[in-house]
Short mmCIF file of C-alpha atoms in Angstrom, two decimals:
data_model
loop_
_atom_site.label_atom_id
_atom_site.label_comp_id
_atom_site.label_asym_id
_atom_site.label_seq_id
_atom_site.Cartn_x
_atom_site.Cartn_y
_atom_site.Cartn_z
CA SER A 1 0.43 7.08 -13.83
CA GLN A 2 -0.35 3.62 -12.59
CA GLN A 3 2.52 1.30 -12.12
CA GLY A 4 0.86 -2.07 -12.28
CA GLU A 5 -1.83 -4.08 -13.87
CA GLU A 6 -3.77 -6.88 -12.31
CA ASP A 7 -5.65 -9.79 -13.66
CA PRO A 8 -8.23 -10.92 -13.67
CA GLN A 9 -10.20 -7.69 -13.36
CA ALA A 10 -13.04 -9.64 -11.81
CA LEU A 11 -13.18 -13.07 -10.21
CA SER A 12 -16.18 -14.97 -8.92
CA ILE A 13 -15.75 -18.18 -6.96
CA GLN A 14 -17.63 -20.42 -4.57
CA GLU A 15 -16.97 -20.25 -0.87
CA GLY A 16 -14.21 -22.66 0.07
CA GLU A 17 -12.39 -22.40 -3.23
CA ASN A 18 -9.03 -20.72 -3.65
CA ALA A 19 -8.69 -17.33 -5.35
CA THR A 20 -5.59 -16.27 -7.24
CA MET A 21 -4.90 -12.76 -8.40
CA ASN A 22 -1.91 -11.59 -10.38
CA CYS A 23 -0.13 -8.28 -10.54
CA SER A 24 2.43 -7.12 -13.06
CA TYR A 25 4.52 -4.00 -12.79
CA LYS A 26 6.87 -2.08 -15.01
CA THR A 27 9.94 -0.83 -13.16
CA SER A 28 12.21 -2.16 -10.46
CA ILE A 29 10.87 -2.03 -6.94
CA ASN A 30 11.98 -2.21 -3.33
CA ASN A 31 8.86 -3.95 -2.17
CA LEU A 32 5.35 -4.82 -3.23
CA GLN A 33 2.27 -4.74 -1.07
CA TRP A 34 -1.23 -6.08 -1.35
CA TYR A 35 -4.25 -4.19 -0.08
CA ARG A 36 -7.90 -4.96 0.24
CA GLN A 37 -10.74 -2.51 -0.20
CA ASN A 38 -14.34 -3.12 0.63
CA SER A 39 -16.79 -1.20 -1.51
CA GLY A 40 -16.57 2.54 -0.85
CA ARG A 41 -14.19 2.12 2.04
CA GLY A 42 -10.54 2.73 2.77
CA LEU A 43 -7.73 0.31 2.18
CA VAL A 44 -6.53 -2.39 4.52
CA HIS A 45 -2.94 -3.53 4.31
CA LEU A 46 -2.68 -7.28 3.82
CA ILE A 47 0.91 -8.20 3.26
CA LEU A 48 4.26 -6.78 2.18
CA ILE A 49 6.88 -8.69 0.25
CA ARG A 50 10.36 -7.30 -0.31
CA SER A 51 12.23 -7.51 -3.56
CA ASN A 52 14.64 -10.09 -2.14
CA GLU A 53 11.80 -12.36 -1.03
CA ARG A 54 10.07 -14.88 -3.24
CA GLU A 55 7.17 -16.01 -1.12
CA LYS A 56 5.37 -14.91 2.00
CA HIS A 57 2.48 -16.27 4.01
CA SER A 58 0.01 -14.66 6.35
CA GLY A 59 -2.87 -16.77 7.54
CA ARG A 60 -4.86 -17.80 4.47
CA LEU A 61 -2.85 -15.48 2.26
CA ARG A 62 0.13 -16.48 0.18
CA VAL A 63 2.03 -13.97 -1.88
CA THR A 64 4.73 -14.70 -4.42
CA LEU A 65 7.08 -12.31 -6.13
CA ASP A 66 9.05 -12.89 -9.31
CA THR A 67 11.24 -9.86 -9.91
CA SER A 68 12.60 -11.29 -13.17
CA LYS A 69 9.09 -11.30 -14.57
CA LYS A 70 8.04 -8.22 -12.62
CA SER A 71 4.99 -10.00 -11.32
CA SER A 72 3.36 -11.03 -8.08
CA SER A 73 0.45 -13.21 -7.15
CA LEU A 74 -1.91 -13.26 -4.22
CA LEU A 75 -3.54 -16.53 -3.27
CA ILE A 76 -6.43 -16.63 -0.83
CA THR A 77 -7.10 -20.17 0.31
CA ALA A 78 -10.41 -21.54 1.54
CA SER A 79 -12.22 -18.37 0.59
CA ARG A 80 -15.10 -17.00 2.62
CA ALA A 81 -17.96 -14.72 1.67
CA ALA A 82 -16.34 -12.04 3.83
CA ASP A 83 -13.35 -12.05 1.46
CA THR A 84 -15.51 -10.35 -1.15
CA ALA A 85 -13.70 -7.09 -1.90
CA SER A 86 -11.34 -5.45 -4.35
CA TYR A 87 -7.68 -6.34 -4.07
CA PHE A 88 -4.87 -4.08 -5.19
CA CYS A 89 -1.16 -4.50 -5.46
CA ALA A 90 1.01 -1.48 -4.81
CA THR A 91 4.62 -0.96 -5.74
CA ASP A 92 7.01 1.64 -4.46
CA ARG A 93 9.50 3.78 -6.25
CA ALA A 94 12.08 6.36 -5.29
CA GLY A 95 10.62 9.08 -3.12
CA ASN A 96 8.54 6.64 -1.09
CA GLN A 97 5.63 6.96 -3.47
CA PHE A 98 3.31 4.07 -4.11
CA TYR A 99 1.56 3.13 -7.28
CA PHE A 100 -1.45 0.90 -7.36
CA GLY A 101 -2.42 -1.76 -9.81
CA THR A 102 -5.76 -1.76 -11.56
CA GLY A 103 -7.26 -4.09 -8.98
CA THR A 104 -9.16 -7.35 -8.96
CA SER A 105 -12.77 -7.46 -7.83
CA LEU A 106 -13.34 -10.72 -5.98
CA THR A 107 -16.79 -12.10 -5.30
CA VAL A 108 -17.10 -15.15 -3.07
CA ILE A 109 -20.48 -16.79 -3.39
CA PRO A 110 -21.77 -18.40 -0.17
CA GLY B 1 -1.88 -0.42 14.98
CA ALA B 2 -1.34 2.94 13.38
CA VAL B 3 -4.47 4.88 12.57
CA VAL B 4 -5.09 7.52 9.95
CA SER B 5 -8.32 9.49 10.02
CA GLN B 6 -9.98 11.67 7.44
CA HIS B 7 -12.56 14.36 7.81
CA PRO B 8 -15.15 14.72 6.50
CA SER B 9 -16.10 11.24 5.39
CA ARG B 10 -18.59 12.58 2.92
CA VAL B 11 -19.21 16.03 1.48
CA ILE B 12 -21.62 17.39 -1.06
CA CYS B 13 -21.02 20.87 -2.41
CA LYS B 14 -22.11 23.17 -5.17
CA SER B 15 -19.99 23.75 -8.22
CA GLY B 16 -17.53 26.60 -7.70
CA THR B 17 -17.05 26.14 -3.99
CA SER B 18 -13.87 24.98 -2.28
CA VAL B 19 -13.70 21.92 -0.11
CA LYS B 20 -11.07 21.09 2.49
CA ILE B 21 -10.30 17.53 3.44
CA GLU B 22 -8.20 16.72 6.50
CA CYS B 23 -5.93 13.76 6.98
CA ARG B 24 -4.58 13.04 10.45
CA SER B 25 -2.20 10.48 11.79
CA LEU B 26 -3.64 9.72 15.20
CA ASP B 27 -0.91 7.88 17.04
CA PHE B 28 2.24 8.54 15.06
CA GLN B 29 4.00 11.37 13.34
CA ALA B 30 4.12 11.54 9.57
CA THR B 31 6.54 13.83 7.82
CA THR B 32 5.14 12.54 4.56
CA MET B 33 1.59 11.82 3.57
CA PHE B 34 0.12 10.85 0.25
CA TRP B 35 -3.12 11.86 -1.43
CA TYR B 36 -4.92 9.58 -3.84
CA ARG B 37 -8.04 9.88 -5.92
CA GLN B 38 -10.21 6.97 -6.85
CA PHE B 39 -13.00 7.07 -9.40
CA PRO B 40 -15.77 4.46 -9.22
CA LYS B 41 -14.60 0.95 -9.99
CA GLN B 42 -11.09 2.17 -10.68
CA SER B 43 -7.80 2.00 -8.91
CA LEU B 44 -6.19 4.61 -6.73
CA MET B 45 -4.26 7.29 -8.55
CA LEU B 46 -1.51 9.05 -6.66
CA MET B 47 -2.13 12.78 -6.81
CA ALA B 48 0.58 14.27 -4.67
CA THR B 49 3.05 13.78 -1.87
CA SER B 50 2.54 16.04 1.09
CA ASN B 51 5.72 17.03 2.91
CA GLU B 52 5.70 18.55 6.36
CA GLY B 53 7.27 21.99 6.30
CA SER B 54 7.77 22.15 2.55
CA LYS B 55 5.86 22.22 -0.70
CA ALA B 56 3.92 19.25 -1.88
CA THR B 57 5.10 17.25 -4.86
CA TYR B 58 2.43 16.74 -7.49
CA GLU B 59 2.12 13.93 -9.98
CA GLN B 60 2.12 14.75 -13.64
CA GLY B 61 -1.24 16.01 -14.79
CA VAL B 62 -2.42 17.09 -11.34
CA GLU B 63 -3.05 20.81 -11.11
CA LYS B 64 -1.33 22.20 -8.04
CA ASP B 65 -3.49 25.33 -8.06
CA LYS B 66 -6.59 23.18 -8.16
CA PHE B 67 -5.60 20.81 -5.41
CA LEU B 68 -3.92 22.77 -2.65
CA ILE B 69 -2.02 20.73 -0.12
CA ASN B 70 -0.81 21.97 3.23
CA HIS B 71 1.15 19.82 5.65
CA ALA B 72 1.20 22.15 8.61
CA SER B 73 2.19 19.70 11.31
CA LEU B 74 3.58 16.22 11.77
CA THR B 75 0.09 14.81 12.16
CA LEU B 76 -2.03 16.81 9.76
CA SER B 77 -2.20 17.28 6.02
CA THR B 78 -5.04 19.03 4.25
CA LEU B 79 -6.19 18.83 0.67
CA THR B 80 -8.31 21.70 -0.61
CA VAL B 81 -10.18 21.22 -3.84
CA THR B 82 -10.59 24.75 -5.11
CA SER B 83 -13.48 25.87 -7.29
CA ALA B 84 -14.79 22.35 -7.41
CA HIS B 85 -16.59 21.08 -10.48
CA PRO B 86 -18.65 17.92 -11.03
CA GLU B 87 -15.66 16.19 -12.62
CA ASP B 88 -13.84 16.55 -9.30
CA SER B 89 -16.38 14.23 -7.71
CA SER B 90 -14.39 11.28 -6.49
CA PHE B 91 -13.19 9.30 -3.50
CA TYR B 92 -10.14 10.96 -1.98
CA ILE B 93 -7.89 8.84 0.22
CA CYS B 94 -4.80 9.82 2.16
CA SER B 95 -2.09 7.59 3.51
CA ALA B 96 0.92 7.88 5.72
CA PRO B 97 3.93 5.62 6.11
CA VAL B 98 4.80 4.61 9.63
CA GLY B 99 8.23 5.44 10.87
CA GLY B 100 9.06 7.68 7.94
CA VAL B 101 9.87 4.83 5.60
CA THR B 102 7.49 3.26 3.21
CA ASP B 103 7.39 -0.24 4.56
CA THR B 104 3.72 -0.07 5.25
CA GLN B 105 1.35 2.71 4.57
CA TYR B 106 -1.77 3.20 6.60
CA PHE B 107 -4.72 4.56 4.77
CA GLY B 108 -7.46 6.84 5.90
CA PRO B 109 -11.06 5.74 5.43
CA GLY B 110 -11.50 8.10 2.50
CA THR B 111 -13.65 11.13 1.73
CA ARG B 112 -16.45 10.91 -0.79
CA LEU B 113 -16.76 14.26 -2.59
CA THR B 114 -19.81 14.96 -4.69
CA VAL B 115 -19.94 18.23 -6.58
CA LEU B 116 -23.35 19.20 -7.84
#
């Protein structure tokens, strides 16, 4: 069964704007990861944040983690048309298995 | 970076046939690999954990006799969809953690299965 849920399910913004996606999960985790998937393609790992971390940056990406609320957010700043994709959060559990959130479909309009 | 490949990338088959999908870690060894299924516009659903040298662990609701998994070596896991039916049509993706711990998983490019 899926571990997490993401919102919004779909997001459409203008190029240059910031995009924020949220992920909520149900059980305790060791770490949370964000992935990107272009239509019909495999997944690309974006960023990992551990349970003892609250915020992490990578280029135009900023991820926050609130373990008390069991939620995480992914912020993409200064969005580009090439950022158009689906974004998934993934949480781990015992046994090294990962569960994916429902995903957010981002469309960046040039 | 670590690379995971899948073969074939796309397969179309008739109902009732069996289809084998390969997942290879190209530049690292993976004692564990994971198989996911993704229906259109949906998220990835973990199907099973493939363990090198032992039986795969299946998620609840996944038929082990339907989806046969063999992890014969440290770089290869195969998923065989037996007696495929149209409802098995999906995007199948494998992944492997680097270094044996699940810090980061690298995903294969996926296999699009269409059962007619």
